[in-house]
Short mmCIF file of C-alpha atoms in Angstrom, two decimals:
data_model
loop_
_atom_site.label_atom_id
_atom_site.label_comp_id
_atom_site.label_asym_id
_atom_site.label_seq_id
_atom_site.Cartn_x
_atom_site.Cartn_y
_atom_site.Cartn_z
CA UNK A 1 -26.35 25.29 200.43
CA UNK A 2 -26.50 28.23 202.84
CA UNK A 3 -22.71 28.53 202.79
CA UNK A 4 -22.73 28.59 199.01
CA UNK A 5 -25.43 31.24 199.04
CA UNK A 6 -23.42 33.40 201.46
CA UNK A 7 -20.30 32.93 199.36
CA UNK A 8 -22.22 33.92 196.23
CA UNK A 9 -23.66 36.93 198.06
CA UNK A 10 -20.18 38.06 199.10
CA UNK A 11 -18.97 37.66 195.54
CA UNK A 12 -21.88 39.76 194.24
CA UNK A 13 -21.18 42.44 196.87
CA UNK A 14 -17.51 42.51 195.86
CA UNK A 15 -18.49 42.86 192.21
CA UNK A 16 -20.94 45.66 193.07
CA UNK A 17 -18.20 47.46 195.01
CA UNK A 18 -15.82 47.10 192.05
CA UNK A 19 -18.53 48.39 189.73
CA UNK A 20 -19.13 51.43 191.93
CA UNK A 21 -15.41 52.16 192.01
CA UNK A 22 -15.29 51.91 188.22
CA UNK A 23 -18.28 54.28 188.00
CA UNK A 24 -16.52 56.79 190.26
CA UNK A 25 -13.39 56.60 188.08
CA UNK A 26 -15.50 56.97 184.94
CA UNK A 27 -17.25 60.05 186.35
CA UNK A 28 -13.90 61.54 187.34
CA UNK A 29 -12.52 60.96 183.84
CA UNK A 30 -15.70 62.37 182.31
CA UNK A 31 -15.46 65.47 184.52
CA UNK A 32 -11.80 65.96 183.61
CA UNK A 33 -12.68 65.65 179.93
CA UNK A 34 -15.57 68.09 180.38
CA UNK A 35 -13.29 70.60 182.15
CA UNK A 36 -10.77 70.38 179.32
CA UNK A 37 -13.53 70.80 176.74
CA UNK A 38 -14.86 73.86 178.59
CA UNK A 39 -11.36 75.35 178.75
CA UNK A 40 -10.99 74.86 175.01
CA UNK A 41 -14.42 76.39 174.41
CA UNK A 42 -13.50 79.39 176.59
CA UNK A 43 -10.32 79.89 174.58
CA UNK A 44 -12.29 79.65 171.34
CA UNK A 45 -14.83 82.14 172.66
CA UNK A 46 -12.03 84.59 173.53
CA UNK A 47 -10.59 84.19 170.05
CA UNK A 48 -14.00 84.81 168.47
CA UNK A 49 -14.56 87.90 170.63
CA UNK A 50 -11.15 89.25 169.71
CA UNK A 51 -11.87 88.64 166.03
CA UNK A 52 -15.22 90.41 166.27
CA UNK A 53 -13.69 93.40 168.08
CA UNK A 54 -10.90 93.57 165.52
CA UNK A 55 -13.43 93.44 162.67
CA UNK A 56 -15.57 96.22 164.20
CA UNK A 57 -12.55 98.42 164.88
CA UNK A 58 -11.29 97.88 161.34
CA UNK A 59 -14.70 98.83 159.96
CA UNK A 60 -14.67 102.03 162.01
CA UNK A 61 -11.14 102.83 160.85
CA UNK A 62 -12.09 102.15 157.23
CA UNK A 63 -15.16 104.38 157.53
CA UNK A 64 -13.12 107.18 159.07
CA UNK A 65 -10.44 106.78 156.38
CA UNK A 66 -13.10 106.82 153.66
CA UNK A 67 -14.70 109.94 155.08
CA UNK A 68 -11.30 111.65 155.33
CA UNK A 69 -10.53 110.72 151.73
CA UNK A 70 -13.86 112.21 150.66
CA UNK A 71 -12.94 115.47 152.39
CA UNK A 72 -9.45 115.51 150.91
CA UNK A 73 -9.51 113.24 147.86
CA UNK A 74 -6.27 112.45 146.01
CA UNK A 75 -6.41 113.62 142.42
CA UNK A 76 -4.14 112.73 139.48
CA UNK A 77 -2.41 116.07 139.62
CA UNK A 78 -1.19 115.38 143.14
CA UNK A 79 0.01 111.97 142.05
CA UNK A 80 1.95 113.59 139.22
CA UNK A 81 3.46 116.08 141.67
CA UNK A 82 4.52 113.22 143.93
CA UNK A 83 6.19 111.46 141.02
CA UNK A 84 8.05 114.68 140.15
CA UNK A 85 9.57 115.07 143.62
CA UNK A 86 13.35 114.72 144.10
CA UNK A 87 14.82 111.27 144.57
CA UNK A 88 17.52 111.99 147.17
CA UNK A 89 16.99 112.50 150.89
CA UNK A 90 18.87 115.81 150.96
CA UNK A 91 16.78 117.27 148.16
CA UNK A 92 13.56 116.06 149.81
CA UNK A 93 14.56 117.61 153.15
CA UNK A 94 15.38 120.89 151.43
CA UNK A 95 12.05 120.86 149.57
CA UNK A 96 10.17 120.02 152.78
CA UNK A 97 11.82 122.93 154.61
CA UNK A 98 10.85 125.25 151.78
CA UNK A 99 7.24 124.05 151.79
CA UNK A 100 6.97 124.28 155.61
CA UNK A 101 8.24 127.83 155.50
CA UNK A 102 5.68 128.65 152.84
CA UNK A 103 2.93 126.92 154.82
CA UNK A 104 3.74 128.91 157.94
CA UNK A 105 2.95 132.04 155.98
CA UNK A 106 -0.47 130.80 154.92
CA UNK A 107 -3.42 131.56 157.18
CA UNK A 108 -6.42 129.19 157.23
CA UNK A 109 -9.56 131.25 156.66
CA UNK A 110 -11.93 128.45 157.85
CA UNK A 111 -11.11 127.32 161.41
CA UNK A 112 -13.93 124.74 161.42
CA UNK A 113 -12.37 122.85 158.52
CA UNK A 114 -9.00 122.79 160.23
CA UNK A 115 -10.53 121.67 163.53
CA UNK A 116 -12.57 118.91 161.84
CA UNK A 117 -9.52 117.70 159.97
CA UNK A 118 -7.46 117.43 163.16
CA UNK A 119 -10.31 115.62 164.94
CA UNK A 120 -10.65 113.06 162.18
CA UNK A 121 -6.90 112.55 161.98
CA UNK A 122 -6.84 111.85 165.73
CA UNK A 123 -9.78 109.41 165.41
CA UNK A 124 -7.99 107.53 162.64
CA UNK A 125 -4.84 107.27 164.74
CA UNK A 126 -6.79 105.98 167.78
CA UNK A 127 -8.73 103.39 165.78
CA UNK A 128 -5.56 102.24 164.05
CA UNK A 129 -3.98 101.72 167.47
CA UNK A 130 -7.01 99.71 168.63
CA UNK A 131 -6.82 97.50 165.54
CA UNK A 132 -3.14 96.84 166.12
CA UNK A 133 -3.74 96.01 169.81
CA UNK A 134 -6.62 93.65 169.01
CA UNK A 135 -4.61 91.98 166.25
CA UNK A 136 -1.79 91.39 168.74
CA UNK A 137 -4.27 89.98 171.29
CA UNK A 138 -5.74 87.71 168.61
CA UNK A 139 -2.30 86.42 167.64
CA UNK A 140 -1.48 85.76 171.31
CA UNK A 141 -4.76 83.89 171.90
CA UNK A 142 -4.23 81.76 168.80
CA UNK A 143 -0.65 81.00 169.87
CA UNK A 144 -1.82 79.87 173.32
CA UNK A 145 -4.56 77.78 171.73
CA UNK A 146 -2.06 76.07 169.43
CA UNK A 147 0.29 75.47 172.38
CA UNK A 148 -2.49 73.72 174.31
CA UNK A 149 -3.44 71.72 171.23
CA UNK A 150 0.15 70.54 170.83
CA UNK A 151 0.08 69.02 174.35
CA UNK A 152 -2.73 66.53 173.64
CA UNK A 153 -3.26 66.14 169.89
CA UNK A 154 -0.11 64.03 169.15
CA UNK A 155 -0.94 61.60 171.97
CA UNK A 156 -4.52 61.32 170.72
CA UNK A 157 -3.32 60.68 167.16
CA UNK A 158 -0.94 57.95 168.34
CA UNK A 159 -3.70 56.33 170.42
CA UNK A 160 -6.14 56.29 167.51
CA UNK A 161 -3.36 54.86 165.31
CA UNK A 162 -2.84 51.94 167.71
CA UNK A 163 -6.59 51.28 167.85
CA UNK A 164 -6.77 51.42 164.04
CA UNK A 165 -4.01 48.81 163.64
CA UNK A 166 -5.80 46.38 165.96
CA UNK A 167 -9.20 47.10 164.41
CA UNK A 168 -7.87 46.44 160.89
CA UNK A 169 -6.29 43.17 162.07
CA UNK A 170 -9.51 42.06 163.77
CA UNK A 171 -11.56 42.70 160.64
CA UNK A 172 -9.03 40.96 158.41
CA UNK A 173 -9.35 37.81 160.54
CA UNK A 174 -13.07 37.55 159.70
CA UNK A 175 -12.47 38.27 156.00
CA UNK A 176 -13.67 41.90 156.02
CA UNK A 177 -12.07 45.34 156.19
CA UNK A 178 -12.30 48.20 158.66
CA UNK A 179 -10.45 51.26 159.86
CA UNK A 180 -10.60 53.81 162.67
CA UNK A 181 -9.72 57.43 161.88
CA UNK A 182 -9.57 60.65 163.88
CA UNK A 183 -11.59 63.43 162.26
CA UNK A 184 -9.91 66.74 163.05
CA UNK A 185 -11.38 70.22 162.69
CA UNK A 186 -10.71 73.83 163.62
CA UNK A 187 -13.91 73.57 165.66
CA UNK A 188 -13.14 71.22 168.56
CA UNK A 189 -16.81 70.24 168.87
CA UNK A 190 -16.46 68.56 165.46
CA UNK A 191 -13.57 66.30 166.50
CA UNK A 192 -14.71 62.67 166.25
CA UNK A 193 -13.49 59.09 165.97
CA UNK A 194 -14.88 57.63 162.76
CA UNK A 195 -15.28 53.89 162.18
CA UNK A 196 -15.40 52.71 158.56
CA UNK A 197 -16.21 49.12 157.63
CA UNK A 198 -16.62 46.92 154.56
CA UNK A 199 -18.34 43.52 154.69
CA UNK A 200 -18.45 42.72 150.95
CA UNK A 201 -15.52 42.73 148.48
CA UNK A 202 -17.31 44.89 145.90
CA UNK A 203 -18.00 47.69 148.40
CA UNK A 204 -15.89 50.62 149.54
CA UNK A 205 -15.21 51.41 153.19
CA UNK A 206 -18.30 53.12 154.57
CA UNK A 207 -18.89 55.10 157.73
CA UNK A 208 -20.50 53.01 160.48
CA UNK A 209 -23.94 54.52 161.15
CA UNK A 210 -27.26 53.44 162.62
CA UNK A 211 -28.88 53.23 159.17
CA UNK A 212 -26.25 52.15 156.64
CA UNK A 213 -25.29 48.72 158.05
CA UNK A 214 -27.51 45.91 159.28
CA UNK A 215 -27.96 45.14 162.97
CA UNK A 216 -25.64 42.12 162.78
CA UNK A 217 -22.94 44.13 160.97
CA UNK A 218 -23.16 46.88 163.59
CA UNK A 219 -22.84 44.27 166.37
CA UNK A 220 -19.74 42.75 164.73
CA UNK A 221 -18.19 46.18 164.26
CA UNK A 222 -18.92 47.16 167.86
CA UNK A 223 -17.42 44.07 169.48
CA UNK A 224 -14.32 44.19 167.24
CA UNK A 225 -13.86 47.85 168.17
CA UNK A 226 -14.15 46.96 171.86
CA UNK A 227 -11.55 44.23 171.36
CA UNK A 228 -9.27 46.79 169.66
CA UNK A 229 -9.59 49.01 172.73
CA UNK A 230 -8.24 46.22 174.91
CA UNK A 231 -4.81 47.22 176.14
CA UNK A 232 -5.14 50.95 175.47
CA UNK A 233 -7.69 51.66 178.19
CA UNK A 234 -7.26 50.96 181.89
CA UNK A 235 -10.37 49.32 183.34
CA UNK A 236 -10.71 46.51 185.88
CA UNK A 237 -13.30 44.66 183.80
CA UNK A 238 -15.60 44.91 180.80
CA UNK A 239 -19.23 43.85 180.41
CA UNK A 240 -20.62 42.89 176.99
CA UNK A 241 -24.39 42.45 177.03
CA UNK A 242 -26.04 40.30 174.32
CA UNK A 243 -23.67 41.58 171.62
CA UNK A 244 -23.97 38.30 169.73
CA UNK A 245 -27.73 38.64 169.26
CA UNK A 246 -28.50 39.41 165.63
CA UNK A 247 -25.19 38.06 164.26
CA UNK A 248 -25.14 35.27 161.73
CA UNK A 249 -23.58 32.03 163.06
CA UNK A 250 -20.38 32.39 161.02
CA UNK A 251 -19.54 35.88 162.29
CA UNK A 252 -20.70 35.02 165.81
CA UNK A 253 -18.24 32.13 165.97
CA UNK A 254 -15.36 34.25 164.59
CA UNK A 255 -16.09 37.11 166.99
CA UNK A 256 -16.37 34.77 169.97
CA UNK A 257 -12.95 33.27 169.17
CA UNK A 258 -11.39 36.74 168.98
CA UNK A 259 -13.08 37.77 172.21
CA UNK A 260 -11.75 34.69 173.99
CA UNK A 261 -8.21 35.17 172.65
CA UNK A 262 -8.07 38.87 173.58
CA UNK A 263 -9.64 38.42 177.02
CA UNK A 264 -7.43 35.48 178.06
CA UNK A 265 -4.11 37.24 177.41
CA UNK A 266 -1.97 38.16 180.44
CA UNK A 267 -2.49 41.59 182.05
CA UNK A 268 -5.87 42.13 180.40
CA UNK A 269 -9.05 43.16 182.25
CA UNK A 270 -11.70 40.66 183.12
CA UNK A 271 -14.48 40.36 180.53
CA UNK A 272 -18.10 39.42 181.26
CA UNK A 273 -20.20 38.21 178.31
CA UNK A 274 -23.91 38.25 179.13
CA UNK A 275 -26.01 36.30 176.66
CA UNK A 276 -29.16 34.15 176.67
CA UNK A 277 -27.57 31.66 174.27
CA UNK A 278 -24.32 30.56 172.65
CA UNK A 279 -23.52 28.52 169.56
CA UNK A 280 -22.68 24.83 170.14
CA UNK A 281 -19.09 23.69 169.88
CA UNK A 282 -17.44 27.01 170.78
CA UNK A 283 -13.83 26.82 172.08
CA UNK A 284 -13.40 27.20 175.85
CA UNK A 285 -10.17 27.48 177.85
CA UNK A 286 -9.20 27.13 181.49
CA UNK A 287 -9.45 30.93 181.81
CA UNK A 288 -13.19 30.88 181.05
CA UNK A 289 -15.79 30.48 183.77
CA UNK A 290 -19.40 29.77 182.81
CA UNK A 291 -22.06 30.97 185.23
CA UNK A 292 -25.68 29.96 184.77
CA UNK A 293 -27.97 32.48 186.46
CA UNK A 294 -31.17 30.86 187.74
CA UNK A 295 -34.06 32.29 189.76
CA UNK A 296 -36.21 30.74 192.48
CA UNK A 297 -35.50 29.62 196.07
CA UNK A 298 -35.69 25.89 195.20
CA UNK A 299 -34.08 25.86 191.76
CA UNK A 300 -30.79 24.42 193.09
CA UNK A 301 -32.53 21.52 194.83
CA UNK A 302 -34.68 20.86 191.77
CA UNK A 303 -31.61 20.80 189.49
CA UNK A 304 -29.76 18.40 191.79
CA UNK A 305 -32.73 16.08 191.97
CA UNK A 306 -33.16 16.22 188.20
CA UNK A 307 -29.52 15.64 187.30
CA UNK A 308 -28.15 13.92 190.40
CA UNK A 309 -24.95 15.81 189.68
CA UNK A 310 -23.83 18.86 191.68
CA UNK A 311 -21.23 19.89 189.07
CA UNK A 312 -23.80 20.04 186.31
CA UNK A 313 -26.25 21.82 188.58
CA UNK A 314 -23.69 24.44 189.54
CA UNK A 315 -21.85 25.05 186.24
CA UNK A 316 -24.03 23.66 183.48
CA UNK A 317 -23.36 20.69 181.22
CA UNK A 318 -20.73 22.30 178.94
CA UNK A 319 -18.64 23.69 181.81
CA UNK A 320 -19.08 20.46 183.78
CA UNK A 321 -17.58 18.52 180.89
CA UNK A 322 -14.56 20.84 180.92
CA UNK A 323 -14.16 20.44 184.68
CA UNK A 324 -14.19 16.66 184.40
CA UNK A 325 -11.78 16.73 181.47
CA UNK A 326 -9.17 18.61 183.50
#
């Protein structure tokens, strides 16, 4: 008995070590995802700042242009004069030379007006340059953002597509319908994986929420989604805790069969199903180990005395029957 206790203790310690390693890997993946999310948020913040600066500069340029137009408004007569100008380049150059010569002979009697006009013209030119520079910076930031997006979005879309195919197949096997879709948005905080399910033929696919479906329907959807994730995520083991509680017997049996089939395939992670009860007559294979967890320092001795059978005491009656059968 002491040897078995030590062996069990070593097994528990090994499992705890594996769990800690998995937690370290999970935290590392979470940190990497958080770093990527922060980088995307920083890029979005730069884009928003560039857009705000461009908008403010454009407003200033528009105000300056409006004020200049008020000082020197264009009237219909000037438009008519413009329409009456020559159509060839040579004639326009000749006319321009004539007008420049005439302008050189005109003296401005109000120096303040001339000085104000030149100042405003310079302000307009400077603000126009700022707008062009900010527009170029905005285009560059958006191009870099799209380049980063192109490095991860196609892989994410393919991954969600694989999960959706398996999820649809899992739901079809229990006579229902479901799908998994990636919700995309210009705002990366609004990206989400949406699960839609239908448990009755007359219904449409509905988004899985905490309020729309019953507890049993949510449990079925959750375990089938976890089964769909099998093979697309790299984990040493999975733990499912009391997922069958609240399910009706029909769905519980169907889900258990799918869980057994998916967990017993080659090159799949180990799966632990923790539950206080199971339905009678469920299918078990050689790849399934049943562990009955009991408390108390004398429970093993009491079980042996009560059953006179170490196999039953160690594994339980159902597993003991399988052991004898093989």
